[in-house]
Amino acid sequence: MKIKLSVIIPVYKAKNTLPRAINSINNQNIKINTFKVEVLIIVDDGKNYKEIIPKIKKGITIKIIKTNGIKTGPGNARNFGIEKAKGEFIGYLDADDEWSENYLSKMLELVKKNGIAFAPTRVYDENNILIKHFEGKRQGYLDLKDIGDIPCSFHPFIIKNKQKKFEEIRSQDVYNTACILNEHNTKISMINGAYYKLNLQKKSVTKEDGFAHKINLAYIKYQIKSLKNKNLKIARVFAIRRINNIKYIQWKINNNNKSFYEYINEKEIK
């Protein structure tokens, strides 16, 4: 059978969460009997993950691939996956996140139709409590303007020959999405009835000291690159994200143990 979808999962110190991520693919509400799904585990910490891979149902294959170093970053890991992928379409999942049970069927249906598909993102805390649901402001679509206003990542399904290399600095997934939207008239259809589940951990990167400052530096680089390439709409997106990030830095002074997504939720409640 032909490989229809390659799912790329960058892995770094993820032995506690990777089985859950893979099982969310395993538990999709879809019969895989006319095509194959390959899951590419892109290992970026040099560890052996073979022993913790759960039993995979028919139609899904697992490939474990090591990057060219240690802690080279999720952008480099995703690029390794893109090079090795054999599927007609490429999808993404982080090693500590999950797909809702209808995600695969909904995303495949839309990507087959349009060549690109996005889903809403739901953020959950370490106790599996929903913090926030994010989707495009225009129902049924994700717009380039949303990437400036909405402070999360949206992971695409995309036809392989349309996927470009990821940058190798922070927030490369956000920049990738902005570029995809910019190249397709800024607006792309979004599924309903399923979502990407972003799981915050007790030691979430968004809680780390200096996180917001490092993100700001990445935003500056994307803003400068976009201006040089005369992609003014993308430059504006990252200017807006920088403004929102500065507001978070100011809030963080009195809320040291809280994450960026908790800040967003608290701000909207007020």
XYZ file of C-alpha atoms in Angstrom:
270
model
C 0.000 0.000 0.000
C 1.086 3.567 -0.698
C 2.239 5.739 2.217
C -0.304 8.536 2.366
C 0.960 10.415 5.432
C 4.304 10.892 7.162
C 4.019 12.122 10.750
C 7.144 13.840 12.067
C 7.780 13.802 15.826
C 10.922 15.603 17.088
C 12.165 13.938 20.266
C 14.352 15.330 23.046
C 14.198 13.900 26.582
C 10.715 12.568 25.881
C 10.668 9.011 27.262
C 7.862 9.911 29.685
C 5.593 11.463 27.075
C 6.350 9.862 23.705
C 4.230 6.700 24.254
C 1.200 8.893 24.963
C 1.808 10.914 21.796
C 2.132 7.765 19.663
C -0.962 6.223 21.240
C -2.954 9.303 20.236
C -2.111 8.371 16.625
C -2.814 4.711 17.337
C -6.257 5.562 18.745
C -7.504 7.624 15.821
C -11.101 7.063 14.822
C -10.264 5.923 11.289
C -9.732 2.589 9.545
C -6.315 2.460 7.937
C -6.849 -0.247 5.335
C -6.293 1.452 1.982
C -3.165 3.483 2.798
C -0.234 3.605 5.213
C 0.837 6.096 7.847
C 4.518 6.275 8.736
C 5.541 7.865 12.035
C 9.069 9.273 11.978
C 10.573 9.563 15.467
C 13.405 12.075 15.006
C 15.694 11.592 18.012
C 17.677 14.671 19.017
C 19.164 13.471 22.320
C 21.030 10.354 21.153
C 18.915 8.062 23.383
C 17.351 4.697 22.535
C 13.572 5.000 22.235
C 12.873 1.631 20.639
C 12.063 -0.067 23.945
C 9.228 2.336 24.863
C 7.381 2.366 21.526
C 3.842 1.003 22.112
C 2.327 -1.727 19.959
C 1.210 -0.188 16.682
C -1.964 -1.150 14.856
C -1.992 -2.355 11.273
C -1.374 0.327 8.681
C 0.982 2.385 10.866
C 4.757 1.983 10.801
C 7.377 3.501 13.107
C 10.829 4.644 12.008
C 13.400 5.918 14.509
C 15.941 8.333 13.037
C 18.735 10.147 14.864
C 19.725 13.697 13.960
C 23.281 14.777 13.247
C 23.980 15.824 16.828
C 22.580 16.389 20.311
C 20.023 19.110 21.022
C 20.197 20.477 17.494
C 16.662 21.799 17.924
C 13.148 20.943 16.700
C 13.643 22.855 13.442
C 16.625 20.734 12.460
C 14.817 17.577 13.603
C 11.776 18.414 11.485
C 14.022 19.035 8.492
C 15.541 15.569 9.002
C 12.023 14.148 8.988
C 11.034 15.997 5.827
C 14.079 14.575 4.001
C 13.220 11.008 5.065
C 9.450 11.233 4.631
C 7.897 9.030 1.944
C 4.287 10.111 2.365
C 2.287 12.214 -0.057
C 1.403 14.456 2.883
C 3.336 15.500 5.986
C 1.864 16.044 9.446
C 3.401 17.110 12.738
C 3.129 16.114 16.375
C 5.371 17.088 19.281
C 6.528 14.331 21.612
C 4.614 15.704 24.597
C 1.379 16.518 22.736
C -1.568 14.522 21.341
C -4.178 14.418 18.587
C -7.874 14.240 19.411
C -9.474 11.027 18.149
C -10.982 12.524 14.963
C -7.901 14.591 14.080
C -6.442 12.275 11.439
C -9.683 11.709 9.524
C -10.622 15.399 9.515
C -7.144 16.618 8.566
C -6.700 14.022 5.816
C -10.066 14.915 4.311
C -9.151 18.599 4.161
C -5.537 18.217 3.031
C -6.607 15.928 0.176
C -8.980 18.652 -0.950
C -6.754 21.728 -0.506
C -3.166 20.506 -0.179
C -2.923 22.171 3.253
C -5.006 21.842 6.433
C -4.938 23.301 9.934
C -6.738 22.435 13.167
C -7.592 24.336 16.341
C -5.079 24.046 19.184
C -6.189 23.305 22.743
C -3.781 23.939 25.608
C -3.984 21.693 28.700
C -2.109 22.038 31.987
C -0.152 19.261 33.731
C -3.391 18.079 35.407
C -5.091 17.652 32.024
C -7.313 20.683 32.608
C -8.167 22.775 29.573
C -6.583 26.227 29.760
C -7.509 27.638 26.374
C -8.963 26.757 22.967
C -7.402 28.626 20.030
C -8.736 28.812 16.475
C -8.967 31.337 13.658
C -11.049 34.433 14.343
C -12.968 33.857 11.124
C -14.903 30.631 11.601
C -13.530 27.778 9.523
C -10.317 29.547 8.536
C -6.855 30.352 9.796
C -5.627 33.757 8.625
C -2.147 35.276 8.674
C -3.434 37.995 11.015
C -4.359 35.253 13.507
C -0.682 34.337 13.860
C 0.001 37.805 15.242
C -3.002 37.905 17.539
C -3.201 34.294 18.730
C -0.250 33.221 20.945
C 0.120 29.548 20.080
C 1.367 27.199 17.356
C -0.816 25.679 14.636
C 0.547 22.489 13.084
C -0.341 21.778 9.444
C -0.940 18.751 7.312
C 0.642 19.717 4.014
C 1.438 18.127 0.675
C 5.121 17.254 0.815
C 6.278 19.265 -2.182
C 4.859 22.441 -0.613
C 6.722 22.059 2.688
C 9.851 24.188 2.953
C 12.693 23.798 5.418
C 12.182 24.987 8.966
C 14.365 27.656 10.523
C 16.692 26.391 13.265
C 15.885 28.909 15.996
C 12.987 29.225 18.444
C 9.394 29.583 17.239
C 10.302 28.074 13.876
C 6.887 26.375 13.781
C 5.147 29.757 14.109
C 7.292 31.255 11.347
C 6.638 28.212 9.143
C 2.886 28.635 9.536
C 3.116 32.359 8.794
C 5.034 31.628 5.579
C 2.506 29.002 4.482
C -0.382 31.410 5.033
C 1.426 34.258 3.318
C 2.044 32.128 0.215
C -1.610 31.109 -0.043
C -3.415 34.458 0.046
C -3.162 34.576 3.886
C -6.215 32.364 4.522
C -6.473 28.547 4.752
C -9.386 26.306 5.762
C -9.413 24.868 9.273
C -11.140 21.672 10.398
C -13.861 21.487 13.006
C -14.760 18.586 15.292
C -11.132 17.795 16.175
C -8.086 19.540 17.616
C -4.374 19.422 18.334
C -3.787 18.940 22.069
C -0.836 20.919 23.437
C 0.161 19.540 26.849
C 2.024 21.783 29.272
C 4.453 20.009 31.577
C 5.465 20.822 35.162
C 8.771 21.968 33.716
C 7.223 23.581 30.658
C 9.613 25.627 28.539
C 7.172 28.542 28.795
C 7.910 28.713 32.541
C 11.679 28.813 32.188
C 13.627 31.887 33.248
C 14.445 33.982 30.227
C 11.940 32.191 27.973
C 10.173 35.365 26.875
C 13.460 37.172 26.185
C 14.704 34.299 24.003
C 11.409 34.253 22.125
C 11.685 37.991 21.585
C 15.121 37.557 20.005
C 13.689 34.960 17.611
C 10.802 37.269 16.719
C 13.277 40.060 15.929
C 15.184 37.758 13.558
C 11.989 36.721 11.777
C 10.894 40.340 11.545
C 14.220 41.410 10.020
C 14.267 38.461 7.593
C 10.721 39.215 6.470
C 11.533 42.873 5.888
C 14.605 41.937 3.828
C 12.450 39.574 1.757
C 9.749 42.274 1.439
C 7.230 40.044 3.218
C 5.692 42.971 5.058
C 2.643 41.065 6.293
C 4.836 38.485 8.036
C 6.998 41.262 9.516
C 3.859 42.839 10.952
C 2.802 39.509 12.487
C 6.045 39.251 14.444
C 5.928 42.911 15.444
C 2.537 42.220 17.050
C 3.837 39.070 18.735
C 6.742 41.093 20.154
C 4.346 43.655 21.625
C 2.301 40.913 23.291
C 5.475 39.229 24.504
C 6.650 42.439 26.212
C 3.320 42.612 28.051
C 3.891 39.040 29.230
C 7.411 39.898 30.476
C 5.936 42.693 32.592
C 3.236 40.383 33.993
C 5.771 37.629 34.694
C 7.548 39.797 37.280
C 4.702 39.186 39.771
C 3.690 35.721 38.489
C 6.974 33.849 38.410
C 5.641 30.274 38.523
C 2.995 30.642 35.827
C 3.224 29.856 32.120
C 2.579 32.064 29.127
C -0.734 30.336 28.435
C -1.894 30.933 32.004
C -1.118 34.612 31.412
C -3.289 34.609 28.286
C -6.176 32.934 30.084
C -5.947 35.252 33.094
C -5.786 38.331 30.880
C -8.943 37.343 28.973
C -10.882 36.532 32.154
C -10.195 40.056 33.399
